[in-house]
Every structure is written in C-alpha cells, then in structure tokens.
C-alpha cells in the first residue's frame, strides 16, 4: 500500500499559534478516555477536520514530560472559541493530561498538519474509524453533515464501552454504526460485506479512515472497487509538529530521499 | 523579587564567541529549530540561528520511530540526520535562515574526517556567520561517535575546517560520551576552534517491553531534555576550566534560571533544543526574562555572570 | 491484564550470578540500603543484601550538602563514602546484615589499587556471600574515578580481589563515566569477575544561583534516580553483549516494568537505589508484582526474559 | 557553638512506617504556606513533638521528584488518626505537594528522628521559632500547655503575613508573641532584652528553638545565663530519614569520624 501526499497546493489556512490555553473542562468519559476542553479561539477559528494540536502535559517549564503529545481536534465550538480533545490514557504524557483542572493553563500549538481534502464535488462520504482513531474523523463527519452531505460513520472498538464517537454522531445528526470485537461485528470481512451491500448500488465519492491498519486495507480495496478517493490520517511520534525536527518521518528508509513527514506533509495522506 | 523595567534597562546582553559578536546569548540547538518557527517566535531577536547538521550528500535518516519521550524530562532521538545535501542546502534551505537578519551558524557533519572537508569546501562561497562542527552525533551508523571521542580526530577535523572556513569562526560541538571532556576540548582549541558547544546528546536506550525491541528504529538514540541538565552543567564547568575559548552550553536548558546556571558554570552563550518542542516560545520568554534575572543577581552584563562559580 | 494467582504460581524467580544462586533478582544498591529498613521491608525476601562500600580505614565523608534533588527524577549525591573502617565493619555492621538469612554482598572500595587488596585481606575470614568491588565511585578526592575508567586498573583490582576472595564470587561495579563500557567490562571479566554491576552514578553538577556555588559541598556529585534509566539501559545492553558473565543492572529502576526492561536489555538481576528513598517498600512491591509481570510477558522464568532484546 | 546528641538512651518510641496516606485536606494558608492533612493513624499514634515525616511529592513511582521531602509534624489529631503538616512552597518538591487533592494518596514515612526531650522536671518552657522553623515547635508547645506547663512562644517572621503558628497557639491556649522584621520587633537584641526582662526573675527550665541561626545563638546565650537546657531542631537535605544513606551529616568534615546524622541522631540536638 502506498500513502501519497495530498495535492501539492496547500489550501489557504491559518498559521499555527502557541498559546497557554485556559482549561475549561477535563473529564473522564469511559473506558480509558477523557474529554478536554480548551479555551483556544486562535485555534478554533481556523482548525479544519483532521488537523491536530500539540499539547504540553506539564504546567511548569523544566518539569514533566519532555515532548508534547499530538492530539486531533475532536470538535470545535467556533462561537465560543473552544476546542475539544478526546484522549485515551496510554502512558505518562496522557496520564499527566488527566491532572489538569479547569482554570489551569495548558500550552497548545496548533492547528497543525494538513486536513482531510475531499474532492470538491464530493457529497457522499464514508467514514471508517477505530478506537482513538475516531477522534481524527469526528469533525469531518460533523462539518459535512452540516453541509447536507450524506455521511455514514462506522465506529469500531474492542468492546461496546470502548467505542467512542457514537454520542457525538447522534448529537450532530450523523448516522453511526457501532461495531465491536466482543460480538464479532467488527470483523473486517463482515464489514466488507456490509459496505459492499450498502454502497455498491451508489458508491460514496470519498472515504476517510483512521485508527486501524486492517480497516485501512479494506478502505483501499473498496476505494479501488468504487474508484473513489480514500484518505487516511496516520500516527507518528512527534516533537515539533511543524516539519523541522524530522522526527516523524514514518516511511521506509534506505533511499536517499526521506519519506514524508507525518506532521507537515500529513497526517492525512491519499491511499492508493 | 521582580525588578521594575527602569532598573533593568541598562543590562548588556551581548556576548562574544571569539570574533563573533551576538546581541544576546540565546540561540537554538542544531536539529531543534527551523525557519518554520517564524510564526511562533521572533527570530530576529535571537542571538543566532543554528541550522540542522548538513552533509555533503543527501541522506534519508533512520527508520521510525525516530524519537520518543523517555520519561523523567528526557527525550531520545535517532533521527539520524537526514540531509538534503550541500547543493540543495545552499539553494533551498540557507536562504530561509538568512532572511531574518540574525547571524546564521551552519552545522556541518560527516561520516569520516574527509567528509567535513568536502562540505566546508562546498559551502565556502555561501553567506553565513560561522560553522558549528558536529563531531558528536551518536546516531550515525559509523564515524560520528568515534570522531568526537578521539582527540586526534577532533583535532584533524577542526583544523581542516578552520583552514577551509574562509575566516569564519569555527565552533566545535563536542560529544558528552567520553570519560573526560577536557581532552577533546583541548584538541579543538589547539586546532583553532573559536568556541566549543558543550554538548551533544548522551547515548541512551528505551525498551518496548511487549515487542522486546528498542522503541527507536535505530536501536539506541541520543538523550536530550531537562533530565540531562546536571550532566551537561558539569561538562560545561570542566570544559570552561580546561580551555581559554568561550563555551556554548547546550543540554537540558528549559528556563531562564537554567540559562543563568549555565552562565555561572562557565558558558558564554547557550543553545535551546528540546525545550522548544513543548514550548516554541521558550527562547523569546528567556529574552524577556534575562535582564531581570541578571539584575536580580546583581549583574549588569552577561559577562559578569559567566564563569562565576566558586568551587 | 492482571493474571490470577493460579496462573502465576509456577513462575521461577531464581537467578544465578556465576556460582551465586539468588532466590530472586531484586536487591538493593550499595549506599541506598541499610538494616534500618527492616521495619519497613521484609529483608528476608530480597535476593541479596548489599552493604555500603567499606574502606580499610575509617573515613568521614564529604562536607554538607551531601545530596540534593536535582530535578527531572534525579538526585545528586556527594556523600563521599564515610566508612567505619574494616574492623568496626566486621564487628558492628556486618552482623546486622547477616541477621536476615539473605545472602550478603559486601561492597569494598579504595583510593588506590592496593587499598582493595588490604580490605579484601581484612575481610577474608568474615562470613558473607560475595564481594562487590566499587571501582567507580566518582566522589572521592582522588583515585575512584580513574581506577574505574582505566581497563588496566580494573583488571588489576579485580584480579587481586579474586585472588583474596577465598572462593567467594567477585562482582565488579563499573563506572558509567567512560566512552565505552565494553573495555572495562572485558577487563573485569578477564580478571575473573563472576558478574558485573552496571553501573554506578554519572558525574553531575547542581548550581546554587544565589551563592554562585555548587549545591553540593564537594562540588560535583553522582547522578542517580529514574532520570538516568535510558543511559543505564544502554550500558547494560552493551555490556551484556561484550561479556559472557551475568550483568546486574543498576540505575534509575523504580517500577516492576523497569525491572523487566533491564532484564530484556540483558541484566540477570537488578539493584534498586534511589527509588527506595521515596518509597522504602519499592523492592517488596516489585517482588509482589514480578510473577504477574513475567506471566503477562509469556515467561515462566526470569531467565526467559534476560537478554531477549532484538536489535 | 556545639550541637550535642541528646542523651544516649533513646526513649521508647514506635518504629517508623511507610504508608500511602489518604489526603484529607491540602489548602493554601497565607504567604507561601500551605496546610496538608493526612489520614495517618499509624504515624499519629506515636509521633512526638519535634519528630518529622518524609513526604513523597509524586503519586506514581518512576515519575516526579527523586527524593522525599522532610517535614515536621505540625499538629496531630490522635483521636482521628490525622496529622497536619504546614509547608512553605520553596522549590519543585513543595510545588508538587500543592498538586495533591483530597482523596489522592501521598506516600509518607514516619515518625522519624528524635523528639525534643525536656528534662523530666521541666515545667516552664520558652519556645523560640522563626519562619517555617515554627512547624517543628508547635506540637511541643501544645502538648506541654495541655499538661499545664507554663509555655511562652515567640514567633518571628519576615513580615506579619509570613508569621505562622499564631492562630494555632491561640487555639491551644498558648501565649504567643509575634515579632517581625517589618516593624523591627524581630531584631535579636530587642528580643534578648525582652526575654531577659521577662525571665530573669524566674528563668525557664527548657528552651526549644528552630528556624534561625541568630535566634539559636541567642537561645544558647540565654541558656547559659539561666543554666537551663536548650535544644534546637536543625535542617539538612535528606534521602532516607533512617540513618543509612549518610546524606544528612551536617557538621564539619576532615575528622575520621563523621559528624552526627541529622535524621537519626537529630533533628533535635542539645545546644552547648
Ligand atoms: C496526528 C495525531 C493525532 C492524534 N490524535 C489523538 C487523539 O485525538 N486522541 C488520542 O488519545 N490520541 C491521539 N493520538 C495519539 C497520541 O498522540 C498518543 O496516544 C500519545 O502521544 C501517547 O502519549 P503517552 O505519553 O500517554 O504514551 P507513552 O507511550 O508514554 O509515550 C511515549 C512517547 O511515544 C509517543 N507516542 C506513543 N504513542 C503514540 C501514538 N499513538 N502516536 C503518536 N505518538 C505516540 C508519545 O508522544 C511520547 O513521545 C494522535 C497522534 C497523532 C500523531
Ligand atoms: C527535620 C526537618 C523538618 C522540616 N520541617 C518542615 C516543615 O514543617 N515545613 C516546611 O515547609 N519545611 C520543613 N522543612 C524544610 C523542607 O524539607 C524543605 O523546605 C523542602 O525540602 C524544600 O523542598 P523543595 O523541593 O521545595 O525545594 P528545592 O530547593 O527544590 O529542593 C531541592 C533539594 O534540597 C532539599 N532542601 C531544600 N531546602 C531544604 C531545607 N530547608 N531542609 C531540608 N532539605 C532541603 C530538598 O529536600 C531537595 O532534596 C524541614 C526540614 C527538615 C530537615
Ligand atoms: C530531534 C533532535 C534532532 C537533533 N539533531 C541534531 C543535529 O542535526 N545536529 C546536532 O549537532 N545536534 C542535533 N541534536 C542535538 C541538539 O542540538 C542538542 O545538542 C541536544 O538536544 C541537547 O540539548 P537539549 O537538551 O536542549 O535538547 C538533535 C536533538 C534532537 C532532540
Ligand atoms: C546516597 C547514595 C549513596 C551511595 N553510596 C554508594 C556506595 O557507597 N557505593 C556504591 O558502589 N554506590 C553507591 N551509590 C550508588 C548506588 O549504589 C547506585 O549505583 C546509583 O545510585 C544508581 O542507582 P539508582 O538510580 O537506583 O539510585 C550511592 C548512591 C546514592 C544515591
Ligand atoms: S514532528 Fe518534527 S518534523 Fe514532524
Ligand atoms: S537522611 Fe539518610 S542518613 Fe540521614
């Protein structure tokens, strides 16, 4: 499978800012997930679906984790200038994030990376996410639904409690289908059958995915079947998020040319 | 505690690294900075800009993961110095550094002694203020670490670059992965270095327990970040007593207090690396706070603080 | 995640350091332990007890401050090895270690090669399981660091103690303040060491900005604590590939996960130092958790994990 | 001035324990001071005036500060099994302590060190503390006052707001006199005159002090004048608190014998 950079021309977008954002909320949601809300009008204004921020999990310079943590913008309240981040507690950095309380300030850099770029005439979207990867897709689903596009969202997870995004989809009026390992419904072959059945008569004109290599392979197959554009958001360990540290090149090595930087050329890539 | 602005107005932040005069002692560390920061940080205020290490030929760098947070305030990286090569560096990259009116220090590297001479030859006609010779990158498949750990090789590389520098000052960036930094420091000084950067990263390892593999694609990596500060402070102190040329302190500096500690320990200027990742505005904040910090410590010039540690 | 007790019942925690068989791989680091812990920690459960380094003559140690928290998970100490001297050690101190039925490893030190031979002679009739030869203390006014950094001297010291050990296994504790630990590791192995402890503390400095003095009375000190873990993991990995004798990992180990990482990187046993200060029950907790940790990783014996890192 | 170990015979006391103590309260008090209350019945039972605990300023092993912080037990509620610690925010460790909230657990080791040991027939006590040093004296003042002894407490500080212990003394019915640098009342010579005037007619039979070298010198002088026992609690950087790490020897070096360990032989010493 090849991941290709999006079209060379970068659509106009706001430059990233670095702010000490007041924490508006930081609450446990379910399973290992927490929801963080930051007062970040500078980011909220311009952020586009699939873009991310770097969050600094320590309040004092010279203390705490040495690197910031990349997190997708889950939702945005442009009127209030707030952004929502849904995060899973994995290791030390995300554990530190849980310590922030309303009123504290969190250093955040963003918006970063290239957003999803559906073809300009796309109106039928299929969105396929698994686990925490869903966080990179929610804003896309919402914004497209608000434009009146036909959006179907597949949410996959280890078990019912670990599926995120269902409430969000409900709230923004997007049809979402929950699939989990527990009852076997997230099995890739059954998803394939499901999608072929639903979409073969009238295929989607854009597929977006994040969070699972196997679902990515499925989306590629379906994209070929339907000859429609497929884009994926990928993860990489990051330091700068801006393209200068070269820490996030995720591809093969050995060639003279470096593989694309996930933070600057991605995190969203075309799948072919 | 906080001095009023009238009290601090007279503080002189300028420093000299041999013939190189800088408006202040704050600059980025190689590889932890790029012109991409221009929208977040006023680059024209910095003492200097330091480029990522350049090689003669294009290089792709190491396999992923290339970096990880290794806990306790440290990061490990094995980026491996991907490089566009000298030609493309001159035409594409260097102009973006030069656009800010701040002295540009070009970091050069190589996998063998001769590589340093080629890159210096290739850059001799370009416009920039000084060289930083990176003899200390621990991430290369060969060469890097051994050149920097061997005083003879440090001498040869430094000498060769000085000869090809067309009068530009040559700063040599030492490796900390030695039993004593005195010997390599002295070798670089004898070979004509104008200043020394102390130091590059320490070799470290992070283990992925489930996979029974190193977290980094390259195996080991270079440890940076505020966790290494006590180690580097000691090296700066030692090196500053071993040589007569100025020292640029680099390693774990995250706050204005850290800057002051490095100056006291013997550094004339400092480089900020990993701290910029979590707080891209770090260097600007240091520039804001440094006059007050100096005033609080009873100093009117950076030079008053440099090397003031009493043993 | 948590295996039930029936699943973990069969895990074999025993390890061998040459001829020395221990019930488990967990033991304290020299200087970070004493029989004073008996009321807080079940000493009889530990794999071994390691004494503070003993010298032939009584020594008073360094001036205050002798230790400080140096930030980012590290501590600096310049205790300087105060010692009651050999005679008083035998009559007053050793019996308090031996009272617990756990193998006792006596750490010995010296300021010159011959000092190691005297202390070994003086202890030859005492009852204990093994020696740990501390060639690496960075805090002594002379000797310490140079002995441990010089492969020839490491060979001589090790050889001399082995000759005087009356058959007891001799563990050599290396210094990390070297360009490559391979050479000193090989020197100790050739001289007859039964195992190597990797490693002692890294030399560091903390600056008291107001006083323009080092925080520690002695100037520099030894850096320990979880901040040094990535550095020591790398040394353990390197040393374990350089020699055929077992490695005892020491430096920055604070959790059962850390223990497992050290085993994977090539350690057969581990020592816990600074972590005990903040949580005196650390070693007991590790012993409680280790069987589950091994089971989770698909191992039934500690040996299954040792050195399983794939490069 | 010489600090002497207390009498060789160590009075019977409980062995230290290591507990993960539930935090009952942790509040800002004034100036740079905070009050911490721990649920620690194992320590509360046996702790005696002048003893201290080691507090671990991180909640997760392998994260945060590497060394615990020594703190005197300011007050104890033996019925509830709670101990109070009054601490000043100085550097990284004490800053971390402020992050604990009720319900969190804090690792604590104690009780540690030798308590004040007034002569068995002492009934007239003079207690002289400055700044945070007062925290080592409050329990002594309270327990002696409760036995009906005559206790006078001098509380010195940089400015009014920085004087601690006044409310405590009020609450436990001990007469306290506040002295501060701001109005010059804490000047050593004026304190000397004050004390000589008050006590020369009927000197105290025990003086306890903590927190100031100059007040210590004053107490020594007065102790000689009145031939009464003077004891001081001293500070040292610590790691183990139990006597095995040798980190806290605070005296001169150069002799073959080590100077006394503050954690185990002290922190309370006789002044002579
Ligand atoms: C573009 C992008 C968007 C993301 N969006 C989200 C999101 O919305 N919600 C969410 O919960 N997670 C998201 N992630 C993953 C998130 O960054 C990691 O889970 C997080 O960094 C783990 O940090 P930790 O300290 O808890 O884990 P640790 O394992 O302790 O981290 C150690 C180091 O590895 C890095 N690391 C570990 N796992 C990942 C990972 N999966 N991706 C990148 N770096 C990693 C950390 O940043 C750190 O440098 C996103 C990642 C990327 C690249
Ligand atoms: C027996 C005893 C009782 C004490 N009781 C109290 C009390 O009740 N309330 C209170 O606020 N403080 C008390 N202190 C002082 C308190 O321990 C220090 O203020 C605290 O350790 C500072 O930690 P920090 O991380 O904020 O400072 P930092 O300066 O960041 O600490 C760096 C290192 O120095 C050590 N250190 C710094 N100052 C001191 C000091 N004055 N004494 C000992 N170690 C120090 C720290 O423990 C740490 O290891 C007591 C000290 C001792 C020895
Ligand atoms: C991601 C990354 C890339 C680096 N690349 C280089 C480099 O190209 N050349 C170089 O001399 N040092 C490089 N370094 C080392 C830094 O310049 C600096 O010496 C080191 O990070 C210590 O400083 P710090 O603790 O402030 O980060 C790199 C460090 C990091 C973290
Ligand atoms: C206070 C202190 C005293 C020490 N004393 C000794 C000693 O006497 N002999 C020795 O070999 N190592 C000594 N060490 C080093 C430790 O044994 C150990 O090698 C080091 O602390 C690294 O392990 P850690 O990070 O788990 O603490 C001492 C360390 C500390 C912190
Ligand atoms: S994270 Fe620095 S280049 Fe991508
Ligand atoms: S603190 Fe360890 S001996 Fe006193």
Short mmCIF file of C-alpha atoms in Angstrom, two decimals, chain B:
data_model
loop_
_atom_site.label_atom_id
_atom_site.label_comp_id
_atom_site.label_asym_id
_atom_site.label_seq_id
_atom_site.Cartn_x
_atom_site.Cartn_y
_atom_site.Cartn_z
CA UNK B 1 11.55 39.97 43.54
CA UNK B 2 10.70 41.34 40.10
CA UNK B 3 12.77 44.33 39.21
CA UNK B 4 10.95 47.17 37.52
CA UNK B 5 11.74 47.89 33.91
CA UNK B 6 13.66 51.05 34.79
CA UNK B 7 16.01 49.02 36.91
CA UNK B 8 16.80 46.56 34.17
CA UNK B 9 17.04 48.92 31.25
CA UNK B 10 20.80 49.06 31.31
CA UNK B 11 21.57 45.36 31.17
CA UNK B 12 24.00 44.45 28.40
CA UNK B 13 23.07 41.10 26.88
CA UNK B 14 25.69 41.00 24.13
CA UNK B 15 28.31 38.28 24.11
CA UNK B 16 31.33 37.37 22.04
CA UNK B 17 32.23 33.97 20.73
CA UNK B 18 35.72 34.77 19.55
CA UNK B 19 35.29 37.16 16.63
CA UNK B 20 31.55 36.50 16.52
CA UNK B 21 29.59 39.16 18.37
CA UNK B 22 26.00 38.25 19.23
CA UNK B 23 23.29 40.57 20.53
CA UNK B 24 22.47 38.08 23.24
CA UNK B 25 23.46 34.59 24.43
CA UNK B 26 20.28 32.73 23.40
CA UNK B 27 20.26 30.56 20.27
CA UNK B 28 18.64 27.32 19.17
CA UNK B 29 20.37 23.93 19.20
CA UNK B 30 21.02 22.27 15.85
CA UNK B 31 18.19 20.00 14.73
CA UNK B 32 15.73 21.51 17.21
CA UNK B 33 14.96 24.55 15.15
CA UNK B 34 13.84 25.65 11.72
CA UNK B 35 12.53 28.71 9.92
CA UNK B 36 9.11 27.05 10.32
CA UNK B 37 9.14 28.62 13.80
CA UNK B 38 8.97 32.14 12.36
CA UNK B 39 5.25 32.45 13.02
CA UNK B 40 5.68 31.47 16.68
CA UNK B 41 8.96 33.09 17.66
CA UNK B 42 10.58 36.42 16.74
CA UNK B 43 13.66 35.00 15.02
CA UNK B 44 15.24 38.42 14.62
CA UNK B 45 15.58 38.70 18.41
CA UNK B 46 17.69 35.57 18.84
CA UNK B 47 21.44 35.75 19.31
CA UNK B 48 21.99 33.45 16.34
CA UNK B 49 20.21 30.81 14.28
CA UNK B 50 21.77 27.37 14.04
CA UNK B 51 20.91 25.07 11.14
CA UNK B 52 20.32 21.35 11.30
CA UNK B 53 23.55 19.49 10.54
CA UNK B 54 24.24 19.38 6.80
CA UNK B 55 26.10 16.65 4.96
CA UNK B 56 27.68 16.72 1.52
CA UNK B 57 25.35 14.13 0.07
CA UNK B 58 21.64 13.71 0.54
CA UNK B 59 20.76 11.32 3.36
CA UNK B 60 17.42 9.81 4.30
CA UNK B 61 17.86 9.38 8.04
CA UNK B 62 16.85 6.46 10.24
CA UNK B 63 13.81 4.20 10.44
CA UNK B 64 10.77 5.03 12.60
CA UNK B 65 10.33 5.51 15.48
CA UNK B 66 12.81 8.30 15.31
CA UNK B 67 12.02 9.79 18.66
CA UNK B 68 10.23 9.13 21.91
CA UNK B 69 9.63 10.71 25.24
CA UNK B 70 11.80 8.60 27.54
CA UNK B 71 10.36 9.79 30.84
CA UNK B 72 11.81 11.96 33.60
CA UNK B 73 12.10 15.01 31.40
CA UNK B 74 14.15 13.42 28.67
CA UNK B 75 13.63 12.56 25.03
CA UNK B 76 15.51 10.03 22.92
CA UNK B 77 16.02 10.61 19.23
CA UNK B 78 17.58 8.69 16.41
CA UNK B 79 16.58 10.97 13.60
CA UNK B 80 19.92 10.08 12.06
CA UNK B 81 20.46 13.42 10.34
CA UNK B 82 18.52 13.27 7.13
CA UNK B 83 20.02 15.91 4.89
CA UNK B 84 19.15 17.43 1.56
CA UNK B 85 22.87 17.53 0.72
CA UNK B 86 25.10 20.57 0.26
CA UNK B 87 23.77 21.82 -3.07
CA UNK B 88 20.15 21.80 -2.12
CA UNK B 89 21.03 23.21 1.31
CA UNK B 90 22.67 26.24 -0.32
CA UNK B 91 19.89 26.92 -2.76
CA UNK B 92 16.77 25.94 -0.79
CA UNK B 93 17.45 25.91 2.93
CA UNK B 94 20.08 28.52 3.79
CA UNK B 95 18.15 31.46 2.28
CA UNK B 96 15.26 30.74 4.63
CA UNK B 97 17.62 31.07 7.60
CA UNK B 98 19.32 34.18 6.27
CA UNK B 99 16.04 36.01 5.76
CA UNK B 100 15.85 37.14 9.38
CA UNK B 101 18.96 39.29 9.72
CA UNK B 102 20.22 37.14 12.59
CA UNK B 103 23.72 35.62 12.36
CA UNK B 104 23.43 32.12 10.91
CA UNK B 105 25.61 29.31 12.21
CA UNK B 106 25.77 26.36 9.82
CA UNK B 107 26.16 22.96 11.46
CA UNK B 108 28.14 20.51 9.36
CA UNK B 109 28.65 16.78 9.78
CA UNK B 110 30.29 13.80 8.19
CA UNK B 111 30.83 10.09 8.45
CA UNK B 112 34.58 10.36 8.08
CA UNK B 113 37.19 13.07 8.57
CA UNK B 114 37.31 13.94 4.86
CA UNK B 115 33.55 14.46 4.67
CA UNK B 116 33.95 17.54 6.85
CA UNK B 117 36.44 18.97 4.41
CA UNK B 118 34.18 18.40 1.41
CA UNK B 119 31.19 20.05 2.99
CA UNK B 120 33.31 23.00 4.11
CA UNK B 121 34.66 23.33 0.57
CA UNK B 122 31.18 23.21 -0.86
CA UNK B 123 29.85 25.88 1.48
CA UNK B 124 32.85 28.19 1.33
CA UNK B 125 31.19 30.67 -1.02
CA UNK B 126 27.83 30.77 0.79
CA UNK B 127 26.81 33.60 3.11
CA UNK B 128 26.69 32.79 6.83
CA UNK B 129 28.37 33.84 10.06
CA UNK B 130 30.06 30.75 11.47
CA UNK B 131 30.41 26.99 11.39
CA UNK B 132 29.39 24.59 14.09
CA UNK B 133 31.22 21.32 13.54
CA UNK B 134 29.13 18.41 14.74
CA UNK B 135 31.71 15.74 15.55
CA UNK B 136 29.43 14.20 18.09
CA UNK B 137 26.29 12.81 16.58
CA UNK B 138 25.81 9.41 18.20
CA UNK B 139 23.24 8.24 15.74
CA UNK B 140 25.23 7.55 12.63
CA UNK B 141 25.93 4.02 11.58
CA UNK B 142 29.64 4.71 11.68
CA UNK B 143 32.03 7.54 12.29
CA UNK B 144 30.09 10.08 14.32
CA UNK B 145 30.75 8.91 17.80
CA UNK B 146 34.30 7.79 17.22
CA UNK B 147 35.40 11.05 15.64
CA UNK B 148 34.13 13.07 18.55
CA UNK B 149 35.51 10.74 21.21
CA UNK B 150 39.03 10.72 19.79
CA UNK B 151 41.06 13.87 20.47
CA UNK B 152 43.28 13.27 17.43
CA UNK B 153 40.36 13.08 15.06
CA UNK B 154 38.73 16.10 16.66
CA UNK B 155 41.98 17.96 16.06
CA UNK B 156 42.16 16.91 12.41
CA UNK B 157 38.55 17.71 11.62
CA UNK B 158 38.68 21.07 13.37
CA UNK B 159 41.94 22.01 11.75
CA UNK B 160 40.72 21.08 8.30
CA UNK B 161 37.50 23.06 8.66
CA UNK B 162 39.33 26.08 10.09
CA UNK B 163 41.61 26.01 7.05
CA UNK B 164 38.61 25.99 4.74
CA UNK B 165 36.41 28.38 6.70
CA UNK B 166 37.44 31.49 4.76
CA UNK B 167 37.92 33.33 8.01
CA UNK B 168 34.62 32.40 9.56
CA UNK B 169 34.83 31.36 13.21
CA UNK B 170 34.56 27.60 13.76
CA UNK B 171 32.66 26.32 16.76
CA UNK B 172 33.19 22.66 17.61
CA UNK B 173 30.30 20.79 19.20
CA UNK B 174 31.68 18.09 21.48
CA UNK B 175 30.22 14.74 22.38
CA UNK B 176 29.50 14.08 26.07
CA UNK B 177 30.04 10.34 25.61
CA UNK B 178 33.65 10.42 26.80
CA UNK B 179 35.41 9.74 30.09
CA UNK B 180 36.71 13.30 30.21
CA UNK B 181 35.72 16.19 28.00
CA UNK B 182 38.99 18.02 28.73
CA UNK B 183 40.99 16.19 26.11
CA UNK B 184 38.65 16.72 23.17
CA UNK B 185 38.09 20.30 24.31
CA UNK B 186 41.80 20.99 24.28
CA UNK B 187 42.25 19.27 20.94
CA UNK B 188 39.63 21.50 19.35
CA UNK B 189 41.13 24.61 20.93
CA UNK B 190 44.62 23.77 19.70
CA UNK B 191 43.28 23.17 16.21
CA UNK B 192 41.91 26.69 16.10
CA UNK B 193 38.29 26.46 17.25
CA UNK B 194 36.83 29.85 18.16
CA UNK B 195 34.43 28.32 20.68
CA UNK B 196 33.08 24.97 21.85
CA UNK B 197 29.50 23.80 22.12
CA UNK B 198 29.12 21.51 25.12
CA UNK B 199 27.48 19.19 24.33
CA UNK B 200 25.55 16.92 22.02
CA UNK B 201 23.26 14.13 23.26
CA UNK B 202 24.10 11.19 25.55
CA UNK B 203 23.62 7.69 24.16
CA UNK B 204 20.55 6.03 25.67
CA UNK B 205 18.09 3.21 25.11
CA UNK B 206 14.33 2.84 25.51
CA UNK B 207 12.88 -0.67 25.58
CA UNK B 208 9.48 -1.65 24.23
CA UNK B 209 8.65 -4.43 26.65
CA UNK B 210 5.86 -6.09 24.65
CA UNK B 211 7.82 -6.22 21.42
CA UNK B 212 11.19 -6.92 23.09
CA UNK B 213 12.68 -4.31 20.84
CA UNK B 214 14.19 -0.88 21.22
CA UNK B 215 11.47 1.77 20.91
CA UNK B 216 13.63 3.58 18.34
CA UNK B 217 14.05 2.13 14.91
CA UNK B 218 17.79 2.63 15.14
CA UNK B 219 18.22 0.86 18.49
CA UNK B 220 19.91 3.41 20.72
CA UNK B 221 19.36 7.15 20.47
CA UNK B 222 20.53 10.47 21.81
CA UNK B 223 19.17 11.60 25.16
CA UNK B 224 18.22 15.27 25.43
CA UNK B 225 15.93 17.43 27.51
CA UNK B 226 15.93 18.83 31.02
CA UNK B 227 16.80 15.45 32.52
CA UNK B 228 20.38 15.79 31.27
CA UNK B 229 20.95 19.26 32.74
CA UNK B 230 23.08 18.22 35.75
CA UNK B 231 25.34 16.14 33.48
CA UNK B 232 25.87 18.95 30.99
CA UNK B 233 26.39 21.61 33.66
CA UNK B 234 29.28 19.55 34.92
CA UNK B 235 30.77 19.20 31.43
CA UNK B 236 30.47 22.95 30.83
CA UNK B 237 32.19 23.64 34.12
CA UNK B 238 35.00 21.23 33.30
CA UNK B 239 35.47 22.34 29.72
CA UNK B 240 35.48 26.03 30.67
CA UNK B 241 38.34 25.39 33.05
CA UNK B 242 40.25 23.29 30.51
CA UNK B 243 40.30 25.83 27.66
CA UNK B 244 40.52 29.59 27.14
CA UNK B 245 37.96 29.85 24.33
CA UNK B 246 34.30 30.51 25.10
CA UNK B 247 31.83 27.70 25.75
CA UNK B 248 28.30 27.48 24.36
CA UNK B 249 26.26 25.45 26.85
CA UNK B 250 23.71 23.04 25.41
CA UNK B 251 21.65 20.36 27.10
CA UNK B 252 18.51 20.44 29.19
CA UNK B 253 18.08 24.20 29.35
CA UNK B 254 14.39 24.99 29.79
CA UNK B 255 14.09 28.13 31.92
CA UNK B 256 15.79 31.50 32.36
CA UNK B 257 17.12 30.16 35.66
CA UNK B 258 18.74 27.31 33.74
CA UNK B 259 20.36 29.83 31.40
CA UNK B 260 21.81 31.68 34.39
CA UNK B 261 23.10 28.43 35.91
CA UNK B 262 24.92 27.61 32.67
CA UNK B 263 26.44 31.08 32.53
CA UNK B 264 27.60 30.74 36.15
CA UNK B 265 29.07 27.32 35.38
CA UNK B 266 31.16 28.81 32.58
CA UNK B 267 29.09 29.15 29.41
CA UNK B 268 29.23 32.40 27.43
CA UNK B 269 26.12 31.56 25.41
CA UNK B 270 23.53 28.79 25.41
CA UNK B 271 21.57 26.70 22.95
CA UNK B 272 17.99 25.60 23.49
CA UNK B 273 16.92 22.30 21.99
CA UNK B 274 14.21 20.03 23.35
CA UNK B 275 12.55 22.79 25.39
CA UNK B 276 11.39 24.43 22.16
CA UNK B 277 9.31 21.37 21.27
CA UNK B 278 6.99 21.68 24.26
CA UNK B 279 7.07 25.48 24.31
CA UNK B 280 8.07 27.01 20.97
CA UNK B 281 8.16 30.43 22.65
CA UNK B 282 10.80 29.36 25.19
CA UNK B 283 13.65 31.43 23.72
CA UNK B 284 11.50 34.56 23.47
CA UNK B 285 10.50 34.18 27.09
CA UNK B 286 14.13 33.80 28.11
CA UNK B 287 14.98 37.01 26.28
CA UNK B 288 12.15 38.77 28.11
CA UNK B 289 13.27 37.48 31.49
CA UNK B 290 17.03 37.57 31.20
CA UNK B 291 17.51 41.28 32.03
CA UNK B 292 15.52 40.88 35.24
CA UNK B 293 17.32 37.67 36.09
CA UNK B 294 20.69 39.36 35.68
CA UNK B 295 19.58 42.37 37.70
CA UNK B 296 18.31 40.12 40.48
CA UNK B 297 21.74 38.50 40.60
CA UNK B 298 23.43 41.89 40.75
CA UNK B 299 24.84 41.81 37.21
CA UNK B 300 24.71 44.47 34.52
CA UNK B 301 26.27 42.39 31.77
CA UNK B 302 26.06 38.75 30.83
CA UNK B 303 29.83 38.67 31.17
CA UNK B 304 29.53 39.43 34.91
CA UNK B 305 27.89 36.08 35.44
CA UNK B 306 29.96 33.94 33.07
CA UNK B 307 32.19 31.51 34.94
CA UNK B 308 31.42 32.99 38.35
CA UNK B 309 31.04 29.59 40.05
CA UNK B 310 33.25 29.28 43.11
CA UNK B 311 34.46 25.77 43.71
#
